[in-house]
């Protein structure tokens, strides 16, 4: 009978989950699983609501990435109305999405993950957090907070509030960028560039001192998926889907995002409420793929902005250009490059007069009984799929979020790390933290994936084959 270690909950992620680590009789890890154990289903209770309400309902799934659901829901509404939204509205949506990428990536890098690789894996848990980071390097911690604030400033400037802005609607957006708003955003740009440069220089030093982590923290072959533009460049709110493999080869390209169901299947596993999407031509589980910053950089040939393109070349050289970057530890590096290109794009938009246009909405009735909205959320590709009746009332809702699409990869990651660090019948907190960090690499948002609610304490038991409690750890 195998022994089992349970980490419940995983800390410093958005939402609540647990990890089970299985130990064989020799004291070695045989397997590991990532479980999402809480559930409240937006997909069901949205049924019967008008599709036009979805940009107001679905952002409430999560307070970290409400903008992602706002924009995907609005795009699904566009499809039901069968309209092309005005160019100014598309640019404004893109600008808000860039703000969302900046604020979310800054939170992930500086506050959720940096305490591990900057303070040290073995630092006492009471100090290995954002407060410990403030004590160790107050200027860096403050800069990270300010960078996130810049992204939130963009969201608030456009939508009127930082969280749950009632702004994007089917057919367009409610309001344009003002001159006052443009002035405020421009004033932030020098500081945002400086902080991102500091973070990139810092993380490159981390890569020199954490070569072992880069080798074993989710480093395995998989497919990668993300949106690209017509030239194969980085895209975040349009374009088509591309799948590449771990050699860097393109296996499917320019796929219609609205027809995702033709090449993405969804599996259900009994150990988790989190669905496990897969690339259906390869079947389950061989069709495992990753999404998010690492995937987007792997599928993209260029970032489309000067500074980020220079960084992408360095990123691609991590494997000497012969294959994809397969280590999930490099999600952190990819996030910083995406912050950089987002800042560059925000700067370019500040010179675009069309963002202050008053032509912001297209109007139409129900012209299609199914609409799919697809956008790149910070954590990866987000799908909102709505089926309605002739009155526009929702009959079926399907949400495929980034965390679900990374589910199979997260399971493999925690198993890979656990096999390296977990030995015998004694639970060591730094060991647990290393396993947890494998999940933090993906920056999962469990509220989005299964709409979790509530808080749990950490209680880990190591149980031997005969049922004896070999060790026990409690974390308040």
CSV table of C-alpha atoms in Angstrom, one decimal:
chain,number,residue,atom,x,y,z
A,1,UNK,CA,0.0,0.0,0.0
A,2,UNK,CA,1.4,3.4,-1.0
A,3,UNK,CA,1.9,6.2,1.5
A,4,UNK,CA,0.4,9.6,0.7
A,5,UNK,CA,1.4,13.2,1.5
A,6,UNK,CA,-1.3,15.8,1.1
A,7,UNK,CA,-0.5,19.5,0.8
A,8,UNK,CA,-3.8,21.3,1.5
A,9,UNK,CA,-4.1,24.1,0.4
A,10,UNK,CA,-1.4,25.1,-2.0
A,11,UNK,CA,-0.3,28.6,-0.9
A,12,UNK,CA,0.4,31.8,-2.8
A,13,UNK,CA,-1.9,31.1,-5.7
A,14,UNK,CA,-5.3,32.5,-6.6
A,15,UNK,CA,-7.8,30.1,-5.2
A,16,UNK,CA,-7.5,26.9,-3.2
A,17,UNK,CA,-6.3,23.4,-4.1
A,18,UNK,CA,-4.3,20.5,-2.7
A,19,UNK,CA,-1.5,18.2,-3.9
A,20,UNK,CA,-1.3,14.5,-3.1
A,21,UNK,CA,2.1,12.9,-3.3
A,22,UNK,CA,2.3,9.1,-3.3
A,23,UNK,CA,5.2,7.3,-1.7
A,24,UNK,CA,6.1,3.7,-2.4
A,25,UNK,CA,7.4,1.2,0.2
A,26,UNK,CA,11.0,2.2,-0.6
A,27,UNK,CA,10.2,5.8,0.4
A,28,UNK,CA,10.4,7.1,-3.2
A,29,UNK,CA,7.7,9.2,-4.9
A,30,UNK,CA,5.6,7.1,-7.3
A,31,UNK,CA,3.2,9.7,-8.5
A,32,UNK,CA,1.6,13.1,-7.6
A,33,UNK,CA,-1.7,14.8,-8.3
A,34,UNK,CA,-3.0,18.4,-8.3
A,35,UNK,CA,-6.6,18.6,-7.0
A,36,UNK,CA,-9.0,21.4,-7.2
A,37,UNK,CA,-11.6,20.5,-4.6
A,38,UNK,CA,-14.0,23.4,-4.3
A,39,UNK,CA,-16.8,24.1,-6.8
A,40,UNK,CA,-19.5,26.6,-7.6
A,41,UNK,CA,-20.5,26.4,-11.2
A,42,UNK,CA,-21.0,29.6,-13.2
A,43,UNK,CA,-21.6,27.5,-16.3
A,44,UNK,CA,-24.8,26.2,-14.9
A,45,UNK,CA,-26.3,29.1,-13.0
A,46,UNK,CA,-25.8,31.4,-16.0
A,47,UNK,CA,-28.3,29.4,-18.0
A,48,UNK,CA,-31.5,31.3,-18.5
A,49,UNK,CA,-29.8,34.7,-18.3
A,50,UNK,CA,-29.7,37.0,-21.3
A,51,UNK,CA,-26.4,36.8,-23.1
A,52,UNK,CA,-26.0,40.5,-22.8
A,53,UNK,CA,-25.6,40.2,-19.0
A,54,UNK,CA,-22.5,37.9,-19.3
A,55,UNK,CA,-19.9,40.7,-19.4
A,56,UNK,CA,-21.4,41.8,-16.1
A,57,UNK,CA,-21.7,38.3,-14.5
A,58,UNK,CA,-18.6,36.4,-15.5
A,59,UNK,CA,-16.0,39.0,-14.3
A,60,UNK,CA,-17.3,38.1,-10.8
A,61,UNK,CA,-15.7,34.7,-11.2
A,62,UNK,CA,-12.4,36.3,-10.0
A,63,UNK,CA,-11.1,39.5,-8.6
A,64,UNK,CA,-7.7,39.0,-10.1
A,65,UNK,CA,-8.6,38.5,-13.7
A,66,UNK,CA,-12.1,40.0,-14.2
A,67,UNK,CA,-11.0,41.9,-17.3
A,68,UNK,CA,-10.2,38.6,-19.1
A,69,UNK,CA,-13.8,37.3,-18.5
A,70,UNK,CA,-15.3,40.7,-19.3
A,71,UNK,CA,-13.6,40.8,-22.8
A,72,UNK,CA,-14.2,37.2,-23.7
A,73,UNK,CA,-17.8,37.5,-22.7
A,74,UNK,CA,-18.2,40.6,-24.8
A,75,UNK,CA,-16.6,38.9,-27.8
A,76,UNK,CA,-19.0,36.0,-27.5
A,77,UNK,CA,-21.8,38.5,-27.5
A,78,UNK,CA,-20.3,40.1,-30.7
A,79,UNK,CA,-20.5,36.6,-32.3
A,80,UNK,CA,-24.1,36.1,-31.3
A,81,UNK,CA,-25.0,39.5,-32.8
A,82,UNK,CA,-22.7,38.6,-35.8
A,83,UNK,CA,-21.2,42.1,-35.9
A,84,UNK,CA,-17.7,43.5,-36.4
A,85,UNK,CA,-17.2,46.1,-33.7
A,86,UNK,CA,-15.9,49.6,-34.6
A,87,UNK,CA,-12.1,49.8,-34.9
A,88,UNK,CA,-11.8,52.2,-31.9
A,89,UNK,CA,-13.7,49.7,-29.7
A,90,UNK,CA,-11.3,46.9,-30.7
A,91,UNK,CA,-8.3,49.1,-29.9
A,92,UNK,CA,-9.7,50.1,-26.5
A,93,UNK,CA,-10.5,46.5,-25.6
A,94,UNK,CA,-6.9,45.7,-26.5
A,95,UNK,CA,-5.6,48.5,-24.4
A,96,UNK,CA,-7.5,47.3,-21.3
A,97,UNK,CA,-6.3,43.7,-21.9
A,98,UNK,CA,-2.7,45.0,-21.9
A,99,UNK,CA,-3.3,46.7,-18.6
A,100,UNK,CA,-4.7,43.3,-17.3
A,101,UNK,CA,-1.6,41.5,-18.5
A,102,UNK,CA,0.7,44.0,-16.7
A,103,UNK,CA,-1.1,44.0,-13.4
A,104,UNK,CA,-1.6,40.2,-13.2
A,105,UNK,CA,2.0,39.4,-14.3
A,106,UNK,CA,3.4,41.9,-11.8
A,107,UNK,CA,1.4,40.3,-9.0
A,108,UNK,CA,2.6,36.8,-10.0
A,109,UNK,CA,6.3,37.6,-10.4
A,110,UNK,CA,6.9,40.1,-7.5
A,111,UNK,CA,4.5,38.9,-4.8
A,112,UNK,CA,3.6,35.2,-5.4
A,113,UNK,CA,6.8,33.7,-6.8
A,114,UNK,CA,9.8,36.0,-6.1
A,115,UNK,CA,9.8,35.2,-2.3
A,116,UNK,CA,10.9,31.7,-3.2
A,117,UNK,CA,13.8,32.4,-5.6
A,118,UNK,CA,14.9,35.7,-4.1
A,119,UNK,CA,14.7,34.9,-0.4
A,120,UNK,CA,15.5,31.2,-0.8
A,121,UNK,CA,13.6,27.9,-0.7
A,122,UNK,CA,14.7,27.2,2.8
A,123,UNK,CA,13.8,30.5,4.3
A,124,UNK,CA,11.3,30.0,7.2
A,125,UNK,CA,7.8,30.1,5.9
A,126,UNK,CA,6.9,33.1,8.1
A,127,UNK,CA,9.4,35.2,6.3
A,128,UNK,CA,9.1,33.7,2.8
A,129,UNK,CA,6.4,36.0,1.6
A,130,UNK,CA,5.8,39.5,0.3
A,131,UNK,CA,6.4,40.9,3.7
A,132,UNK,CA,9.7,39.2,3.9
A,133,UNK,CA,10.5,40.5,0.4
A,134,UNK,CA,9.7,44.1,1.7
A,135,UNK,CA,12.0,43.6,4.6
A,136,UNK,CA,14.8,42.2,2.4
A,137,UNK,CA,14.4,44.6,-0.5
A,138,UNK,CA,11.9,47.4,0.1
A,139,UNK,CA,12.6,49.2,-3.2
A,140,UNK,CA,12.1,46.1,-5.3
A,141,UNK,CA,8.8,45.2,-3.5
A,142,UNK,CA,7.5,48.8,-3.8
A,143,UNK,CA,8.4,48.8,-7.5
A,144,UNK,CA,6.5,45.6,-8.0
A,145,UNK,CA,3.5,47.1,-6.3
A,146,UNK,CA,3.7,50.2,-8.4
A,147,UNK,CA,4.0,48.2,-11.6
A,148,UNK,CA,0.8,46.3,-10.8
A,149,UNK,CA,-0.8,49.7,-10.0
A,150,UNK,CA,0.1,50.9,-13.5
A,151,UNK,CA,-1.8,48.1,-15.0
A,152,UNK,CA,-4.8,48.8,-12.7
A,153,UNK,CA,-4.6,52.5,-13.6
A,154,UNK,CA,-5.1,51.6,-17.3
A,155,UNK,CA,-8.2,49.4,-16.4
A,156,UNK,CA,-9.6,52.1,-14.1
A,157,UNK,CA,-9.0,54.9,-16.6
A,158,UNK,CA,-11.0,53.1,-19.3
A,159,UNK,CA,-13.6,51.3,-17.2
A,160,UNK,CA,-14.1,53.5,-14.3
A,161,UNK,CA,-12.9,51.0,-11.6
A,162,UNK,CA,-10.0,48.6,-11.2
A,163,UNK,CA,-12.1,45.5,-10.5
A,164,UNK,CA,-15.2,44.4,-12.4
A,165,UNK,CA,-15.5,47.4,-14.7
A,166,UNK,CA,-18.9,47.5,-16.5
A,167,UNK,CA,-17.4,48.7,-19.7
A,168,UNK,CA,-17.1,46.2,-22.5
A,169,UNK,CA,-20.5,45.1,-24.0
A,170,UNK,CA,-21.6,43.0,-26.9
A,171,UNK,CA,-20.9,45.2,-29.9
A,172,UNK,CA,-18.2,47.3,-28.4
A,173,UNK,CA,-17.4,49.4,-25.3
A,174,UNK,CA,-19.2,52.1,-23.3
A,175,UNK,CA,-16.7,54.9,-23.3
A,176,UNK,CA,-13.4,56.0,-25.0
A,177,UNK,CA,-10.1,57.1,-23.7
A,178,UNK,CA,-10.1,60.7,-22.5
A,179,UNK,CA,-7.3,63.2,-22.9
A,180,UNK,CA,-6.9,63.3,-19.1
A,181,UNK,CA,-6.7,59.5,-19.0
A,182,UNK,CA,-4.1,59.5,-21.8
A,183,UNK,CA,-2.0,62.0,-19.8
A,184,UNK,CA,-2.1,59.9,-16.6
A,185,UNK,CA,-1.1,56.7,-18.5
A,186,UNK,CA,1.8,58.5,-20.2
A,187,UNK,CA,3.1,59.7,-16.9
A,188,UNK,CA,3.5,56.1,-15.7
A,189,UNK,CA,5.5,54.8,-18.6
A,190,UNK,CA,9.1,55.7,-17.6
A,191,UNK,CA,8.7,54.1,-14.2
A,192,UNK,CA,7.0,51.0,-15.7
A,193,UNK,CA,9.9,50.6,-18.2
A,194,UNK,CA,12.5,51.0,-15.4
A,195,UNK,CA,10.9,48.4,-13.1
A,196,UNK,CA,10.6,45.9,-15.9
A,197,UNK,CA,14.2,46.4,-16.8
A,198,UNK,CA,15.3,45.8,-13.2
A,199,UNK,CA,13.2,42.7,-13.0
A,200,UNK,CA,14.6,41.2,-16.2
A,201,UNK,CA,18.2,41.9,-15.0
A,202,UNK,CA,17.4,40.3,-11.7
A,203,UNK,CA,15.8,37.2,-13.1
A,204,UNK,CA,18.6,36.6,-15.5
A,205,UNK,CA,20.9,36.4,-12.4
A,206,UNK,CA,18.3,34.0,-10.8
A,207,UNK,CA,18.7,31.8,-13.9
A,208,UNK,CA,22.4,31.6,-13.3
A,209,UNK,CA,22.0,30.5,-9.7
A,210,UNK,CA,18.9,28.2,-10.2
A,211,UNK,CA,20.0,26.0,-13.1
A,212,UNK,CA,18.8,22.9,-11.2
A,213,UNK,CA,15.3,24.3,-10.8
A,214,UNK,CA,15.2,25.2,-14.5
A,215,UNK,CA,16.0,21.6,-15.2
A,216,UNK,CA,13.4,19.9,-13.0
A,217,UNK,CA,10.6,22.4,-12.4
A,218,UNK,CA,8.2,21.2,-15.1
A,219,UNK,CA,10.7,20.5,-17.8
A,220,UNK,CA,9.3,17.9,-20.1
A,221,UNK,CA,8.0,17.6,-23.7
A,222,UNK,CA,4.5,18.9,-24.5
A,223,UNK,CA,2.5,20.8,-27.0
A,224,UNK,CA,2.1,24.6,-26.7
A,225,UNK,CA,-0.9,26.7,-27.8
A,226,UNK,CA,-1.6,30.3,-28.2
A,227,UNK,CA,-3.0,33.0,-30.5
A,228,UNK,CA,-0.8,34.4,-33.2
A,229,UNK,CA,-1.3,37.1,-35.8
A,230,UNK,CA,-1.2,36.5,-39.6
A,231,UNK,CA,2.6,36.7,-39.6
A,232,UNK,CA,3.0,34.3,-36.7
A,233,UNK,CA,3.6,37.1,-34.2
A,234,UNK,CA,2.5,37.5,-30.6
A,235,UNK,CA,-1.2,38.2,-30.2
A,236,UNK,CA,-3.4,38.7,-27.2
A,237,UNK,CA,-6.9,39.7,-28.3
A,238,UNK,CA,-7.4,38.4,-31.9
A,239,UNK,CA,-5.7,36.3,-34.5
A,240,UNK,CA,-5.8,32.6,-34.9
A,241,UNK,CA,-4.6,29.6,-32.8
A,242,UNK,CA,-1.3,27.8,-33.3
A,243,UNK,CA,0.0,24.6,-31.8
A,244,UNK,CA,3.7,23.8,-31.7
A,245,UNK,CA,5.5,20.8,-30.2
A,246,UNK,CA,8.5,20.6,-27.9
A,247,UNK,CA,10.9,20.6,-30.9
A,248,UNK,CA,9.5,24.0,-31.9
A,249,UNK,CA,7.7,22.6,-35.0
A,250,UNK,CA,4.3,23.9,-35.9
A,251,UNK,CA,1.8,21.1,-35.9
A,252,UNK,CA,-1.4,23.1,-36.5
A,253,UNK,CA,-1.7,26.7,-37.5
A,254,UNK,CA,-4.2,29.5,-38.2
A,255,UNK,CA,-7.0,27.6,-36.6
A,256,UNK,CA,-10.3,29.4,-36.1
A,257,UNK,CA,-10.6,30.1,-32.3
A,258,UNK,CA,-14.4,30.1,-32.6
A,259,UNK,CA,-14.2,26.4,-33.7
A,260,UNK,CA,-12.0,25.3,-30.8
A,261,UNK,CA,-14.3,22.3,-30.3
A,262,UNK,CA,-13.0,20.8,-33.5
A,263,UNK,CA,-9.5,20.3,-32.1
A,264,UNK,CA,-9.8,20.7,-28.3
A,265,UNK,CA,-11.4,17.9,-26.2
A,266,UNK,CA,-12.2,18.1,-22.5
A,267,UNK,CA,-11.6,15.2,-20.2
A,268,UNK,CA,-12.8,14.8,-16.6
A,269,UNK,CA,-10.8,13.2,-13.9
A,270,UNK,CA,-12.3,11.9,-10.6
A,271,UNK,CA,-9.6,13.5,-8.5
A,272,UNK,CA,-10.4,17.1,-9.4
A,273,UNK,CA,-13.2,19.5,-10.4
A,274,UNK,CA,-10.8,21.0,-12.8
A,275,UNK,CA,-11.3,19.8,-16.4
A,276,UNK,CA,-8.4,18.6,-18.5
A,277,UNK,CA,-8.5,19.9,-22.1
A,278,UNK,CA,-6.3,18.2,-24.7
A,279,UNK,CA,-5.4,18.5,-28.4
A,280,UNK,CA,-8.0,16.0,-29.7
A,281,UNK,CA,-6.1,14.8,-32.8
A,282,UNK,CA,-3.6,13.2,-30.4
A,283,UNK,CA,-6.2,12.0,-27.9
A,284,UNK,CA,-6.1,12.0,-24.1
A,285,UNK,CA,-3.6,12.3,-22.4
A,286,UNK,CA,-1.1,12.4,-25.3
A,287,UNK,CA,-2.6,15.6,-26.5
A,288,UNK,CA,-1.4,17.5,-23.3
A,289,UNK,CA,-0.6,21.1,-24.1
A,290,UNK,CA,0.5,24.2,-22.2
A,291,UNK,CA,-0.9,27.7,-22.5
A,292,UNK,CA,0.1,31.1,-21.0
A,293,UNK,CA,3.3,33.2,-21.2
A,294,UNK,CA,5.6,30.3,-21.9
A,295,UNK,CA,3.4,28.9,-24.6
A,296,UNK,CA,2.7,32.2,-26.2
A,297,UNK,CA,6.4,32.9,-26.5
A,298,UNK,CA,7.1,29.4,-27.8
A,299,UNK,CA,4.4,29.7,-30.6
A,300,UNK,CA,5.3,33.3,-31.6
A,301,UNK,CA,8.0,34.2,-34.1
A,302,UNK,CA,8.2,37.8,-32.9
A,303,UNK,CA,6.7,40.0,-30.2
A,304,UNK,CA,6.0,42.9,-32.5
A,305,UNK,CA,7.8,45.6,-30.4
A,306,UNK,CA,11.5,46.5,-30.4
A,307,UNK,CA,12.5,46.0,-26.8
A,308,UNK,CA,10.5,42.8,-26.3
A,309,UNK,CA,11.7,41.4,-29.7
A,310,UNK,CA,15.3,41.8,-28.4
A,311,UNK,CA,14.4,39.9,-25.2
A,312,UNK,CA,12.5,37.2,-27.2
A,313,UNK,CA,15.7,36.4,-29.1
A,314,UNK,CA,17.5,35.9,-25.7
A,315,UNK,CA,14.7,33.8,-24.5
A,316,UNK,CA,14.8,31.5,-27.6
A,317,UNK,CA,18.5,31.1,-27.1
A,318,UNK,CA,17.9,29.3,-23.8
A,319,UNK,CA,17.7,26.1,-25.9
A,320,UNK,CA,20.1,27.4,-28.5
A,321,UNK,CA,17.3,28.0,-30.9
A,322,UNK,CA,16.8,24.3,-31.7
A,323,UNK,CA,13.6,23.6,-29.8
A,324,UNK,CA,10.9,25.1,-27.6
A,325,UNK,CA,11.7,26.3,-24.1
A,326,UNK,CA,10.1,23.5,-22.2
A,327,UNK,CA,10.9,24.3,-18.5
A,328,UNK,CA,8.0,25.7,-16.7
A,329,UNK,CA,10.4,27.6,-14.5
A,330,UNK,CA,10.8,29.9,-17.5
A,331,UNK,CA,7.1,31.0,-17.2
A,332,UNK,CA,8.6,33.7,-14.9
A,333,UNK,CA,10.9,35.0,-17.6
A,334,UNK,CA,8.1,34.9,-20.2
A,335,UNK,CA,5.9,37.0,-18.0
A,336,UNK,CA,8.5,39.7,-17.8
A,337,UNK,CA,8.9,39.8,-21.6
A,338,UNK,CA,5.1,40.0,-21.9
A,339,UNK,CA,5.0,42.9,-19.5
A,340,UNK,CA,7.6,44.7,-21.6
A,341,UNK,CA,5.8,44.3,-24.9
A,342,UNK,CA,2.5,45.3,-23.2
A,343,UNK,CA,4.2,48.6,-22.0
A,344,UNK,CA,5.5,49.2,-25.5
A,345,UNK,CA,2.1,48.7,-27.0
A,346,UNK,CA,0.4,50.9,-24.4
A,347,UNK,CA,2.9,53.6,-25.2
A,348,UNK,CA,2.1,53.3,-29.0
A,349,UNK,CA,-1.6,53.6,-28.3
A,350,UNK,CA,-1.1,56.9,-26.5
A,351,UNK,CA,-0.4,58.4,-30.0
A,352,UNK,CA,-3.5,56.9,-31.6
A,353,UNK,CA,-6.2,59.5,-31.8
A,354,UNK,CA,-8.8,56.8,-32.7
A,355,UNK,CA,-8.9,55.7,-29.1
A,356,UNK,CA,-10.8,58.9,-28.3
A,357,UNK,CA,-13.4,58.3,-31.0
A,358,UNK,CA,-17.1,58.3,-30.2
A,359,UNK,CA,-17.8,55.5,-32.6
A,360,UNK,CA,-17.7,52.7,-30.1
A,361,UNK,CA,-20.6,50.3,-30.6
A,362,UNK,CA,-22.3,48.2,-33.2
A,363,UNK,CA,-25.9,47.3,-32.7
A,364,UNK,CA,-27.8,44.2,-33.9
A,365,UNK,CA,-30.2,41.5,-32.7
A,366,UNK,CA,-29.8,37.8,-32.4
A,367,UNK,CA,-28.2,36.7,-35.6
A,368,UNK,CA,-26.5,33.5,-34.4
A,369,UNK,CA,-27.6,31.0,-31.8
A,370,UNK,CA,-24.0,30.2,-30.8
A,371,UNK,CA,-21.2,32.6,-30.0
A,372,UNK,CA,-17.6,32.0,-29.0
A,373,UNK,CA,-15.3,34.6,-27.5
A,374,UNK,CA,-11.6,34.0,-27.3
A,375,UNK,CA,-8.9,36.2,-25.8
A,376,UNK,CA,-5.5,35.7,-24.2
A,377,UNK,CA,-5.9,36.1,-20.4
A,378,UNK,CA,-2.6,36.6,-18.5
A,379,UNK,CA,-2.5,32.8,-17.6
A,380,UNK,CA,-3.4,31.6,-21.1
A,381,UNK,CA,-6.1,31.3,-23.8
A,382,UNK,CA,-9.6,31.9,-22.5
A,383,UNK,CA,-12.8,30.5,-24.3
A,384,UNK,CA,-16.3,31.7,-23.6
A,385,UNK,CA,-18.8,29.5,-25.5
A,386,UNK,CA,-22.5,30.5,-25.3
A,387,UNK,CA,-25.6,28.9,-26.9
A,388,UNK,CA,-28.8,31.0,-26.8
A,389,UNK,CA,-32.4,30.7,-27.9
A,390,UNK,CA,-34.2,33.2,-30.2
A,391,UNK,CA,-34.8,35.5,-27.3
A,392,UNK,CA,-31.1,35.6,-26.4
A,393,UNK,CA,-31.5,33.5,-23.3
A,394,UNK,CA,-28.6,31.2,-22.5
A,395,UNK,CA,-29.2,27.5,-23.0
A,396,UNK,CA,-25.6,26.4,-22.5
A,397,UNK,CA,-22.4,27.9,-21.3
A,398,UNK,CA,-18.9,26.4,-21.6
A,399,UNK,CA,-15.9,28.2,-20.1
A,400,UNK,CA,-12.4,26.8,-20.9
A,401,UNK,CA,-9.8,28.7,-18.9
A,402,UNK,CA,-6.0,28.6,-18.9
A,403,UNK,CA,-5.7,26.8,-15.6
A,404,UNK,CA,-7.7,23.9,-16.9
A,405,UNK,CA,-5.7,23.7,-20.1
A,406,UNK,CA,-2.5,23.5,-17.9
A,407,UNK,CA,-4.0,20.9,-15.6
A,408,UNK,CA,-2.2,17.9,-17.1
A,409,UNK,CA,1.1,19.8,-17.2
A,410,UNK,CA,0.7,20.9,-13.6
A,411,UNK,CA,0.2,17.3,-12.5
A,412,UNK,CA,3.3,16.2,-14.4
A,413,UNK,CA,5.2,19.2,-12.9
A,414,UNK,CA,4.4,18.4,-9.2
A,415,UNK,CA,5.3,14.7,-9.8
A,416,UNK,CA,8.6,15.7,-11.4
A,417,UNK,CA,9.6,18.0,-8.5
A,418,UNK,CA,8.4,15.6,-5.8
A,419,UNK,CA,10.5,12.7,-7.2
A,420,UNK,CA,13.5,14.9,-7.0
A,421,UNK,CA,13.0,16.3,-3.4
A,422,UNK,CA,10.7,14.0,-1.4
A,423,UNK,CA,12.4,11.1,0.3
A,424,UNK,CA,11.4,8.9,3.2
A,425,UNK,CA,8.8,9.4,5.9
A,426,UNK,CA,9.6,12.9,7.1
A,427,UNK,CA,7.9,16.0,5.8
A,428,UNK,CA,10.2,19.0,5.5
A,429,UNK,CA,8.5,22.4,4.9
A,430,UNK,CA,11.1,23.5,2.3
A,431,UNK,CA,10.4,20.3,0.4
A,432,UNK,CA,6.7,21.1,0.3
A,433,UNK,CA,7.4,24.6,-0.8
A,434,UNK,CA,9.4,23.4,-3.8
A,435,UNK,CA,6.5,21.2,-4.9
A,436,UNK,CA,4.1,24.1,-4.4
A,437,UNK,CA,6.4,26.4,-6.5
A,438,UNK,CA,5.9,24.0,-9.4
A,439,UNK,CA,2.2,25.1,-9.4
A,440,UNK,CA,3.1,28.8,-8.9
A,441,UNK,CA,5.1,28.7,-12.1
A,442,UNK,CA,1.8,28.4,-13.9
A,443,UNK,CA,0.2,31.1,-11.7
A,444,UNK,CA,-3.1,29.2,-11.7
A,445,UNK,CA,-6.3,31.0,-11.1
A,446,UNK,CA,-8.6,28.4,-9.4
A,447,UNK,CA,-11.4,30.8,-9.0
A,448,UNK,CA,-11.6,31.0,-12.7
A,449,UNK,CA,-11.2,27.3,-13.3
A,450,UNK,CA,-13.8,26.0,-11.0
A,451,UNK,CA,-15.0,29.2,-9.2
A,452,UNK,CA,-13.7,28.2,-5.8
A,453,UNK,CA,-14.8,30.0,-2.7
A,454,UNK,CA,-13.7,29.9,1.0
A,455,UNK,CA,-10.4,29.3,2.9
A,456,UNK,CA,-8.8,26.3,4.3
A,457,UNK,CA,-5.9,25.7,6.7
A,458,UNK,CA,-2.9,23.6,5.7
A,459,UNK,CA,-2.9,20.2,7.3
A,460,UNK,CA,-0.5,17.6,5.9
A,461,UNK,CA,-0.3,14.0,7.1
A,462,UNK,CA,2.2,11.4,6.0
A,463,UNK,CA,0.5,8.0,6.4
A,464,UNK,CA,2.4,4.7,6.2
A,465,UNK,CA,1.3,1.5,4.5
A,466,UNK,CA,-0.2,0.2,7.8
A,467,UNK,CA,-2.2,3.5,8.4
A,468,UNK,CA,0.2,4.8,11.0
A,469,UNK,CA,0.8,8.6,11.0
A,470,UNK,CA,4.5,8.9,10.3
A,471,UNK,CA,4.6,12.7,10.4
A,472,UNK,CA,2.1,15.6,10.5
A,473,UNK,CA,2.4,19.3,9.7
A,474,UNK,CA,-0.2,22.1,10.4
A,475,UNK,CA,0.1,25.5,8.9
A,476,UNK,CA,-2.3,28.2,10.1
